[in-house]
XYZ file of C-alpha atoms in Angstrom:
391
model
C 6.724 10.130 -49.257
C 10.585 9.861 -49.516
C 11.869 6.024 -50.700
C 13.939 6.221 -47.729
C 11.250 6.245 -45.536
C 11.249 3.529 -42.860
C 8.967 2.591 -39.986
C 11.748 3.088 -37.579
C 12.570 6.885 -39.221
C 8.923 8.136 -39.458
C 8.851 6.993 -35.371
C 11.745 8.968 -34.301
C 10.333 11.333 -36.614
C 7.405 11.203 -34.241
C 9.449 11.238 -31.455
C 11.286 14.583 -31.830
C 7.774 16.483 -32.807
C 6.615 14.893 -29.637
C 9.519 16.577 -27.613
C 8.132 19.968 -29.867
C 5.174 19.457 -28.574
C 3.740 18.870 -31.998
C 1.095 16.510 -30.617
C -0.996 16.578 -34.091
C 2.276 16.231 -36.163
C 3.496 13.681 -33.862
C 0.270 11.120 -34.572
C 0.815 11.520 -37.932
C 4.140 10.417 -37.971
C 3.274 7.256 -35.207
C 0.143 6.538 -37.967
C 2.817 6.201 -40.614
C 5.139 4.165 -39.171
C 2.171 1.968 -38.017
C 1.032 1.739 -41.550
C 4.467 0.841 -42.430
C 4.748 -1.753 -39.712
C 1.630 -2.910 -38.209
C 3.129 -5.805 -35.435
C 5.424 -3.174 -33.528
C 3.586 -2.255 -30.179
C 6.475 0.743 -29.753
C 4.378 2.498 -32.483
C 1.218 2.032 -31.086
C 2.069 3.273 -27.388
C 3.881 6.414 -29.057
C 1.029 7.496 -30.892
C -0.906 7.048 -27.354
C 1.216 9.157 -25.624
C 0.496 11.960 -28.303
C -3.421 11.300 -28.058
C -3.293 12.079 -24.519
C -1.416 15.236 -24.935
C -4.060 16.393 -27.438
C -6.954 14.798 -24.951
C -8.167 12.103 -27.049
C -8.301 9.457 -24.193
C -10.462 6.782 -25.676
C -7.966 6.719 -29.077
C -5.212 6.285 -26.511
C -6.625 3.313 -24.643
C -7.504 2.224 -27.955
C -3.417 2.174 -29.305
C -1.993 1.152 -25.405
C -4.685 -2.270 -25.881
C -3.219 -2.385 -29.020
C 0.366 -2.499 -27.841
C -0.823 -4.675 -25.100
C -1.995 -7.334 -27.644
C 0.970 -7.135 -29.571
C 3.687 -6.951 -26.601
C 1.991 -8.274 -23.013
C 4.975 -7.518 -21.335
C 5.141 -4.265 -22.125
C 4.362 -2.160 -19.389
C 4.674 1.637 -20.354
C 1.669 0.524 -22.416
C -0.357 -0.724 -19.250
C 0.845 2.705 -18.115
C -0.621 4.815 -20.365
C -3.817 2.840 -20.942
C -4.376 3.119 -16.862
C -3.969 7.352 -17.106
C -6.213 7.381 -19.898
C -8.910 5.062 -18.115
C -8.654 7.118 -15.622
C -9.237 10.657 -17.594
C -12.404 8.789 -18.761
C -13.492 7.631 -15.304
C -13.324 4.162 -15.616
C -11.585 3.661 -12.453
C -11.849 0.107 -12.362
C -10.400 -0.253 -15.819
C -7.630 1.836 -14.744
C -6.661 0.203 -12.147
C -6.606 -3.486 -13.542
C -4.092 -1.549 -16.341
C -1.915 -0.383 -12.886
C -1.785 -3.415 -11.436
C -0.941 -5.463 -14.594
C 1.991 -2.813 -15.403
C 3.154 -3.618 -11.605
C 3.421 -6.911 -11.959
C 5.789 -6.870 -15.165
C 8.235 -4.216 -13.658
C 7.204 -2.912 -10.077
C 7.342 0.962 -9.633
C 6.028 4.079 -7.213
C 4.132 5.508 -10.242
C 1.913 2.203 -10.748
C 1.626 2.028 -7.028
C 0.400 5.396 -6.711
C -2.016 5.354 -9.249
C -3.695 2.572 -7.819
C -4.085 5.041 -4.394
C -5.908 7.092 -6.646
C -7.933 4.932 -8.427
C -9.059 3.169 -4.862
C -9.391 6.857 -3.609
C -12.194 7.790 -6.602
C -13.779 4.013 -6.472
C -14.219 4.870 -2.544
C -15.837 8.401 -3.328
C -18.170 6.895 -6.003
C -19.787 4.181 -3.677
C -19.574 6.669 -0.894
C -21.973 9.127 -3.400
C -24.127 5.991 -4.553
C -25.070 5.117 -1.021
C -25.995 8.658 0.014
C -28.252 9.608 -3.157
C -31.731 10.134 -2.341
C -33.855 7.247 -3.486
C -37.693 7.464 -4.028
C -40.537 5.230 -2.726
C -43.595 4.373 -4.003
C -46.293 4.941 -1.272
C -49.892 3.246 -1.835
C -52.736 5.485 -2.521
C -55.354 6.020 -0.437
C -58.381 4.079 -0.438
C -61.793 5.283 1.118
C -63.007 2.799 3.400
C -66.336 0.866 2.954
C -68.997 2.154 5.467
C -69.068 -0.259 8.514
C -70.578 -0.179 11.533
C -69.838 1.302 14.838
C -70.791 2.691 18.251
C -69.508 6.036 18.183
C -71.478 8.886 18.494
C -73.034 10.505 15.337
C -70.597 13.802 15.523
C -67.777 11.813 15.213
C -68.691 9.215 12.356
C -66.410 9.969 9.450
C -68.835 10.175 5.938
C -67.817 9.854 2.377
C -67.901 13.521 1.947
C -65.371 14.090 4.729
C -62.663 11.736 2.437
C -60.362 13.979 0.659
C -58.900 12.830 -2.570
C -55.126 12.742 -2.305
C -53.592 15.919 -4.186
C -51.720 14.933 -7.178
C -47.815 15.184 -6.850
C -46.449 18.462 -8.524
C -43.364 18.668 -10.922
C -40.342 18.779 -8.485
C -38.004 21.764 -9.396
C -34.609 21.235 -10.732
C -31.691 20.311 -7.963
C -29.487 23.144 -7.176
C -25.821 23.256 -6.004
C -22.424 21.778 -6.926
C -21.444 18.738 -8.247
C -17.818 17.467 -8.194
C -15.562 19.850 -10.281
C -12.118 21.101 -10.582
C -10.429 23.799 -11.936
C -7.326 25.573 -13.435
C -6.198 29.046 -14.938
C -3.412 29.942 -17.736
C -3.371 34.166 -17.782
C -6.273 34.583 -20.008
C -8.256 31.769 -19.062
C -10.164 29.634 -16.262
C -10.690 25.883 -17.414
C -13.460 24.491 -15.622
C -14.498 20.338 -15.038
C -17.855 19.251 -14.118
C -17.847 15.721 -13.722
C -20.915 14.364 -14.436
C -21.612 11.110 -16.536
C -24.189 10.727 -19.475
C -24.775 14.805 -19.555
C -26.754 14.817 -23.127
C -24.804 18.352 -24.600
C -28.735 18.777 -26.850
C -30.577 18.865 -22.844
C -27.756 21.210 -21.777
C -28.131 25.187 -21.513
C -25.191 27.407 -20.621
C -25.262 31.000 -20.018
C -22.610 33.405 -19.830
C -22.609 36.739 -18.103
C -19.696 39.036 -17.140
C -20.101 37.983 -13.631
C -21.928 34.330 -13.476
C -22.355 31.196 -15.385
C -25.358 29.042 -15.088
C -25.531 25.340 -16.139
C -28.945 23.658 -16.334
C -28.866 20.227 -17.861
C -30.560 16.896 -17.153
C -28.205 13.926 -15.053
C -28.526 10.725 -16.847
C -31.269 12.330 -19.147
C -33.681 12.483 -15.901
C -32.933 14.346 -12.924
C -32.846 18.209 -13.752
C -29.907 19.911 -11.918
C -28.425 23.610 -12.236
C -25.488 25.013 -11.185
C -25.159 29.042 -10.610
C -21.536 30.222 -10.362
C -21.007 33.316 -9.183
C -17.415 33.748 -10.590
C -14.638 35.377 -8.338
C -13.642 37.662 -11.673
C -15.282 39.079 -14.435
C -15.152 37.250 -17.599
C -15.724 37.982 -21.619
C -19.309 36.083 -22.142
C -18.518 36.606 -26.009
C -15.542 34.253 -26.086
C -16.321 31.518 -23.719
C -17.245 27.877 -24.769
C -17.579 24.414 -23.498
C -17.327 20.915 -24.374
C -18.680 17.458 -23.265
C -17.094 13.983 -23.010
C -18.972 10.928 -21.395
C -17.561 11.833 -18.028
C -17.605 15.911 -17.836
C -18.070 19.003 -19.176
C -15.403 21.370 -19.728
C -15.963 24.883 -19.358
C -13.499 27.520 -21.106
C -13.757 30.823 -19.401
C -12.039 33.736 -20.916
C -10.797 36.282 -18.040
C -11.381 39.974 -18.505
C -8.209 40.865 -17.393
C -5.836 38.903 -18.559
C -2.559 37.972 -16.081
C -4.977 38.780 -13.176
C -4.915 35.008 -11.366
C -8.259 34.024 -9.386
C -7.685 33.074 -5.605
C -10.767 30.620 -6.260
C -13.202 29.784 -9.207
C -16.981 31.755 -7.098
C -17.242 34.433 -4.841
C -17.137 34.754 -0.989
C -20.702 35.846 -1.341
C -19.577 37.901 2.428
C -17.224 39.227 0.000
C -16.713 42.147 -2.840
C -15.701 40.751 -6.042
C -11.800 42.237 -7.082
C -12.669 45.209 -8.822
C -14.772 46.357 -5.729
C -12.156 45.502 -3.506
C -9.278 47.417 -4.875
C -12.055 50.288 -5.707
C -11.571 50.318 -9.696
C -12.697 47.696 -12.698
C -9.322 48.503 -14.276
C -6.088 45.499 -14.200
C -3.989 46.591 -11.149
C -1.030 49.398 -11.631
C 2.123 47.885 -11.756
C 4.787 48.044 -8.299
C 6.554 50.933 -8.035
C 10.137 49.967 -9.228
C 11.477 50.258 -5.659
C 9.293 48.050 -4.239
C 10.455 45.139 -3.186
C 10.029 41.369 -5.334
C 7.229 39.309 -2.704
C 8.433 36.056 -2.230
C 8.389 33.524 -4.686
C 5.112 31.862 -4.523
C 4.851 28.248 -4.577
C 3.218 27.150 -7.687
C 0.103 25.314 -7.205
C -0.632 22.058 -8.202
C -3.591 22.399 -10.644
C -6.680 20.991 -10.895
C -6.358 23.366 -7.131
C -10.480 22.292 -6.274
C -9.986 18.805 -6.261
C -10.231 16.685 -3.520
C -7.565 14.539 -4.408
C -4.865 16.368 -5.719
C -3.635 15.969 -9.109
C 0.103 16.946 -10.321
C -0.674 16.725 -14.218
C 2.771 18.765 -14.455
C 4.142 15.492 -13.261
C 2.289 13.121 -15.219
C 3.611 14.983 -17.977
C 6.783 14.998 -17.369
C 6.926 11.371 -16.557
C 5.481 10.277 -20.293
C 8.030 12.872 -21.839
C 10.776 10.697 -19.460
C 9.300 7.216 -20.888
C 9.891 8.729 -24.051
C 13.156 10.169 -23.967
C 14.670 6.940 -21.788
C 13.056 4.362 -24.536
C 16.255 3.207 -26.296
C 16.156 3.092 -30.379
C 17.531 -0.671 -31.882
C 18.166 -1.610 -35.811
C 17.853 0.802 -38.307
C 16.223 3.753 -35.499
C 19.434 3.655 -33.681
C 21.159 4.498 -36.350
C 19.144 7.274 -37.656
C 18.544 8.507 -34.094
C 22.786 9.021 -34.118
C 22.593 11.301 -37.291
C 19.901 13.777 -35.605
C 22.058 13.819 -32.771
C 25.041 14.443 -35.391
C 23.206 17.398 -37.251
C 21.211 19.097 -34.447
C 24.785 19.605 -32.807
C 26.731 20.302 -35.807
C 27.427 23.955 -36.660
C 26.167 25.258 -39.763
C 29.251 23.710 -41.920
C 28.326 20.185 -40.626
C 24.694 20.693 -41.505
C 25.434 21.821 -44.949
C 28.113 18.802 -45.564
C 25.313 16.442 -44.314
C 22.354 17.353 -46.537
C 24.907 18.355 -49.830
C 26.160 15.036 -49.843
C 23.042 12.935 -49.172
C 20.808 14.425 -51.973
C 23.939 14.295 -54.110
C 24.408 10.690 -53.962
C 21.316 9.273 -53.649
C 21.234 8.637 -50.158
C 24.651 6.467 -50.480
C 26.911 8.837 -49.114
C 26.870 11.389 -45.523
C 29.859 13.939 -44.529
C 30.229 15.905 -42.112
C 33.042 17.212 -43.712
C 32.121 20.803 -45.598
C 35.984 21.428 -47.062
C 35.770 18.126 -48.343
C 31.960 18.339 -50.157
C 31.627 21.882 -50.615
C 34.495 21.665 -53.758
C 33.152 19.036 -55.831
C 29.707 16.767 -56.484
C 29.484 13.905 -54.372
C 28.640 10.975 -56.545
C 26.720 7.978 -55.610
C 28.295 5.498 -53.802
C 26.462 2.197 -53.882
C 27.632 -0.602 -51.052
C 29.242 -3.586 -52.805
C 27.771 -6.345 -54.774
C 24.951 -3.225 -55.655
C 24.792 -0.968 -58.996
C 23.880 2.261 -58.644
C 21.161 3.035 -61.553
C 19.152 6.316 -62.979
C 15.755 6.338 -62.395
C 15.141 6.557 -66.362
C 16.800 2.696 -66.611
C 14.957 -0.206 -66.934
């Protein structure tokens, strides 16, 4: 670690590998300028940000409470702990973070997360009312013998009692449960939401054509899911992994660049291959063909009910980023980046000779100037500049 480390540095330090997309690189700059100052809740919502980026939702709410407890007004924090709620499915969570970031400075983005949160609390006591519920019925008793006037063809005797049959094992539920997905050119990303799935009661198989998912909901009910895929996939390099609120399914496509209309089958329908009459990826257009029109991108997860820019969301934390405004000592190094990622090669050169040359003391952007001589170290008054070597 350089002496001239500072908390402020090491953040914009995290701040440019964020605007990389560095995500891993990034938290490890926000963790050391956390570890250099602990009580700065601009740290702490940083390294959220990058969390989310790299999926780790629960260590983001766990930095934007953080913040939160450090800063209460601070409501980019309240922001990012309601998105990352709300990746986890705690709706209601979520949308107390919305509505406290509202309150401190009022905005369309809190008010339209709080549609959606209302929008999946709606659907989930919608489900809770509609799932089947199971009653106990007594059992049958026989009767004691009594009395009566009928005639002797019609008097019911112990042997006529049956015994009632003993229930049998019900088979596991079929059909979907709520899911999403989206595609990059080599593969589908698939999200079935379903809470306390235990991954060691879950069995997945992959086939060039299907994928089957048998697993126990809430470690009781058995349920099993048969998708019979709209594209052939590579069984060999497909995977999944679980989170309290879903399991995500990573499909790798066959052909690669083909894009699927939907995630299964029209089952009144031939798969691609059969429909264009060969397995093989689809001959480029002749070149005088004309372009088709520009298709309008879609806005991915495309199966979800309630439709979910994540483009947007994006962009909007890389805007909170880029508009938060750098005080003190950041400020200052955030004007010397600027200085050397603009400079031309001459700048650049001036600006690192003479730093390492003097000790940090001394930074020109003049190469005529540095380039013909060392640049000695400069202390600022009232200091003495001193060897390492001296006590």
């Amino acid at each position: 670690m350089s002496r001239f480390t500072s908390p402020e540095s090491a953040n914009a330090e995290g701040n440019q590998l964020f605007v990389d997309e560095k995500w891993e690189a990034a938290v490890e700059k926000y963790s050391l300028a956390i570890e250099l100052e602990s009580n700065d809740s601009t740290y702490y919502r940083s390294r959220a940000a990058a969390h989310m980026k790299l999926s780790n939702f629960t260590d983001a709410v766990s930095d934007a409470s953080t913040a939160i407890k450090l800063n209460p007004q601070d409501s980019i924090a309240y922001h990012r702990k309601g998105v990352a709620c709300f990746e986890l499915g705690e709706y209601e969570t979520a949308k107390s973070a919305f509505e406290q970031g509202n309150k401190i400075q009022p905005s369309d983005p809190f008010k339209t997360w709080i549609r959606k949160c209302d929008a999946e609390i709606r659907e989930e006591a919608a489900a809770a009312k509609v799932a089947p519920t199971t009653t106990a019925q007594p059992a049958v008793q026989p009767s004691a013998p009594a009395a009566s006037t009928s005639t002797p063809a019609s008097r019911s005797t112990p042997d006529a009692v049956k015994p009632t049959p003993s229930p049998q094992p019900k088979p596991a539920e079929s059909g979907r449960t709520r899911h999403e997905f989206y595609q990059s050119s080599t593969h589908v990303f698939v999200s079935v939401f379903a809470k306390g799935v235990d991954k060691d009661l879950t069995k997945i198989d992959y086939h060039p054509d299907t994928v089957s998912v048998t697993t126990k909901l809430n470690n009781s009910t058995d349920w099993q899911w048969d998708m019979d895929l709209w594209d052939p996939i590579d069984p060999a390099d497909c995977s999944a992994t679980f989170s309290p609120t879903k399991i995500e399914l990573k499909l790798k496509k066959a052909f690669a660049g083909r894009k699927w209309e939907k995630l299964e089958v029209d089952p009144k329908r031939k798969r691609t291959e059969e429909r264009d009459g060969s397995a093989k990826a689809p001959a480029p257009a002749e070149p005088s063909t004309p372009a088709p029109a520009a298709e309008k991108k879609p806005s991915y997860p495309s199966s979800s009910k309630h439709k979910v820019n994540w483009d947007e969301i994006d962009k909007e934390v890389d805007k909170e980023l880029a508009q938060e405004k750098p005080s003190g000592d950041e400020s200052l190094t955030k004007l010397f980046q600027d200085i050397f990622s603009k400079g031309d090669e001459n700048t650049k050169r001036a600006m690192m000779k003479s730093f390492s040359e003097s000790g940090g003391t001394v930074l020109s952007t003049n190469w005529e100037e540095v380039g013909k001589k060392k640049v000695e170290c400069t202390p600022p008054p009232s200091m003495e500049a001193r060897s390492w070597t001296q006590t």
